[in-house]
CSV table of C-alpha atoms in Angstrom, one decimal:
chain,number,residue,atom,x,y,z
T,8,MET,CA,-8.2,-8.7,-9.0
T,9,LYS,CA,-10.6,-5.9,-9.9
T,10,PHE,CA,-9.5,-3.8,-6.9
T,11,MET,CA,-5.8,-4.2,-8.1
T,12,LYS,CA,-7.1,-2.8,-11.3
T,13,VAL,CA,-8.2,0.4,-9.6
T,14,ALA,CA,-5.2,0.6,-7.7
T,15,ILE,CA,-3.2,0.5,-11.0
T,16,GLU,CA,-5.3,3.3,-12.1
T,17,GLU,CA,-4.6,5.5,-9.0
T,18,ALA,CA,-0.9,4.6,-9.8
T,19,LYS,CA,-1.1,5.9,-13.4
T,20,LEU,CA,-2.6,9.2,-11.8
T,21,ALA,CA,0.2,9.5,-9.5
T,22,GLN,CA,2.7,9.1,-12.4
T,23,ASN,CA,0.8,11.7,-14.3
T,24,ASN,CA,1.4,14.1,-11.5
T,25,ASN,CA,5.2,13.1,-11.4
T,26,GLU,CA,4.8,11.0,-8.5
T,27,VAL,CA,6.2,7.3,-8.3
T,28,PRO,CA,3.5,5.3,-9.6
T,29,VAL,CA,2.2,3.8,-6.6
T,30,GLY,CA,-1.8,3.4,-6.0
T,31,ALA,CA,-3.9,1.9,-3.0
T,32,VAL,CA,-7.3,0.9,-2.5
T,33,ILE,CA,-8.9,0.1,1.0
T,34,THR,CA,-12.0,-2.1,0.9
T,35,ASP,CA,-14.6,-3.6,3.3
T,36,THR,CA,-15.4,-7.2,3.9
T,37,HIS,CA,-18.5,-6.8,1.7
T,38,GLY,CA,-16.3,-5.8,-1.4
T,39,LYS,CA,-16.8,-2.2,-1.3
T,40,ILE,CA,-14.6,0.6,-1.9
T,41,ILE,CA,-13.9,2.7,1.2
T,42,SER,CA,-10.9,4.8,-0.3
T,43,GLN,CA,-8.5,4.9,-3.0
T,44,ALA,CA,-5.4,7.1,-3.3
T,45,HIS,CA,-1.9,7.4,-4.8
T,46,ASN,CA,1.4,8.8,-3.8
T,47,MET,CA,1.5,12.5,-3.4
T,48,THR,CA,4.9,12.8,-1.6
T,49,ARG,CA,6.1,15.5,-4.2
T,50,THR,CA,2.8,17.2,-4.4
T,51,LEU,CA,2.3,17.6,-0.8
T,52,TYR,CA,6.2,18.1,0.1
T,53,ASP,CA,5.4,14.9,2.6
T,54,PRO,CA,7.5,12.3,2.6
T,55,THR,CA,5.0,10.2,4.4
T,56,SER,CA,2.2,11.0,1.8
T,57,HIS,CA,2.7,7.3,0.3
T,58,ALA,CA,-0.6,5.9,-1.3
T,59,GLU,CA,-1.0,3.6,1.7
T,60,ILE,CA,-1.0,6.2,4.3
T,61,MET,CA,-3.4,8.4,2.1
T,62,ALA,CA,-5.9,5.7,1.7
T,63,ILE,CA,-5.9,5.1,5.1
T,64,ARG,CA,-6.3,8.6,6.4
T,65,LEU,CA,-9.0,8.4,4.1
T,66,ALA,CA,-11.0,5.5,5.0
T,67,SER,CA,-10.3,6.5,8.5
T,68,SER,CA,-11.9,10.0,8.0
T,69,LYS,CA,-14.7,8.4,6.0
T,70,LEU,CA,-15.6,5.6,8.5
T,71,ALA,CA,-14.6,8.0,11.5
T,72,ASN,CA,-12.7,5.3,13.1
T,73,ASN,CA,-8.8,4.9,13.3
T,74,VAL,CA,-9.5,1.1,13.5
T,75,LEU,CA,-10.0,-0.4,10.1
T,76,SER,CA,-10.1,-4.2,11.3
T,77,ASN,CA,-13.1,-5.1,8.9
T,78,CYS,CA,-11.0,-3.5,5.7
T,79,ASP,CA,-8.3,-4.8,3.5
T,80,ILE,CA,-5.6,-2.9,1.5
T,81,TYR,CA,-4.8,-3.5,-2.3
T,82,VAL,CA,-1.4,-1.7,-3.0
T,83,THR,CA,0.6,-1.7,-6.2
T,84,LEU,CA,3.7,-2.0,-4.4
T,85,GLU,CA,4.9,-4.0,-1.5
T,86,PRO,CA,4.4,-1.5,1.3
T,87,CYS,CA,7.5,-0.1,3.0
T,88,SER,CA,8.3,-0.4,6.4
T,89,MET,CA,6.4,2.8,7.5
T,90,CYS,CA,3.4,1.6,5.5
T,91,TYR,CA,3.3,-1.8,6.7
T,92,PHE,CA,3.5,-0.2,10.3
T,93,ALA,CA,0.5,2.2,9.4
T,94,ILE,CA,-1.4,-1.0,8.3
T,95,SER,CA,-0.6,-3.0,11.3
T,96,TYR,CA,-1.7,-0.2,13.7
T,97,ALA,CA,-4.6,0.6,11.5
T,98,ARG,CA,-5.5,-3.0,12.3
T,99,ILE,CA,-6.3,-3.6,8.6
T,100,ARG,CA,-7.2,-7.3,8.1
T,101,ARG,CA,-5.4,-8.2,4.7
T,102,ILE,CA,-2.7,-6.9,2.5
T,103,TYR,CA,-2.9,-7.6,-1.3
T,104,PHE,CA,0.0,-6.3,-3.2
T,105,GLY,CA,1.5,-6.1,-6.7
T,106,ALA,CA,5.2,-5.9,-7.3
T,107,TYR,CA,7.5,-7.1,-5.0
T,108,SER,CA,10.1,-4.4,-3.6
T,109,TYR,CA,13.5,-5.0,-3.4
T,110,GLU,CA,14.1,-2.2,-0.7
T,111,ILE,CA,12.3,-3.8,2.2
T,112,ASP,CA,13.8,-5.0,5.2
T,113,ARG,CA,12.0,-8.0,5.9
T,114,ASN,CA,14.1,-8.8,9.2
T,115,ILE,CA,12.6,-5.3,10.4
T,116,LEU,CA,9.4,-6.8,9.5
T,117,GLU,CA,9.8,-10.0,11.0
T,118,ASP,CA,11.0,-8.5,14.2
T,119,TYR,CA,8.1,-6.2,14.5
T,120,SER,CA,5.6,-9.1,14.3
T,121,LYS,CA,7.1,-10.8,17.2
T,122,PRO,CA,5.6,-10.5,20.6
T,123,ASN,CA,7.7,-7.9,22.3
T,124,GLY,CA,9.6,-7.0,19.3
T,125,VAL,CA,10.8,-3.3,18.1
T,126,GLY,CA,7.5,-1.3,18.0
T,127,SER,CA,5.6,-4.5,18.2
T,128,SER,CA,1.8,-4.6,17.5
T,129,ASN,CA,-0.8,-7.0,18.4
T,130,HIS,CA,-1.8,-7.0,14.9
T,131,LYS,CA,-0.3,-8.8,12.0
T,132,PRO,CA,-2.3,-8.6,8.7
T,133,GLU,CA,-2.4,-11.4,6.3
T,134,ILE,CA,-0.1,-10.7,3.2
T,135,TYR,CA,-0.6,-11.6,-0.3
T,136,GLY,CA,1.8,-10.7,-3.0
T,137,GLY,CA,2.5,-10.7,-6.5
T,138,ILE,CA,-1.2,-9.8,-7.7
T,139,LEU,CA,-0.7,-8.5,-11.5
T,140,GLU,CA,2.8,-8.5,-10.3
T,141,GLU,CA,4.1,-8.0,-14.3
T,142,GLU,CA,1.7,-5.3,-14.9
T,143,ASN,CA,2.6,-3.2,-11.6
T,144,ARG,CA,6.4,-3.8,-12.1
T,145,ASN,CA,6.3,-2.6,-15.8
T,146,LEU,CA,4.4,0.6,-14.4
T,147,LEU,CA,7.5,1.1,-12.1
T,148,LYS,CA,10.1,0.2,-14.6
T,149,LEU,CA,8.8,2.7,-17.3
T,150,PHE,CA,8.4,5.4,-14.8
T,151,PHE,CA,12.0,4.9,-13.6
T,152,LYS,CA,13.4,4.8,-16.9
T,153,SER,CA,11.6,7.9,-18.4
T,154,LYS,CA,13.7,9.6,-15.5
T,155,ARG,CA,17.1,8.5,-16.7
């Protein structure tokens, strides 16, 4: 719960920069924060700069390793396909997310998780959703409502 609160603070930083309010935190197995980040797609003019990708880049750099198998990620919004694949390729142990996304094609994720599936990986992280779901969902709702 405390790491999701840190992710929410990151999401608020994104919102303050006119980014979609999504935040991410990566921790080690001892509960130490390795990295934290937020969406920066508009700031960096980079469509791949989602909170999860930014957090993975920071954690990999800090640990000098592209394999983060002793790490967990906390994200305010269910990861999109791109981020899910990056999390899987980074071998992150567990995904904890807040709000469910209605734009996720779970069929792609299921196929990806099967041996010899499209772009299959040998690693499938454990996934736990709905953590502080209402708070995370409301943050997103208020952001998009302000844009209309």
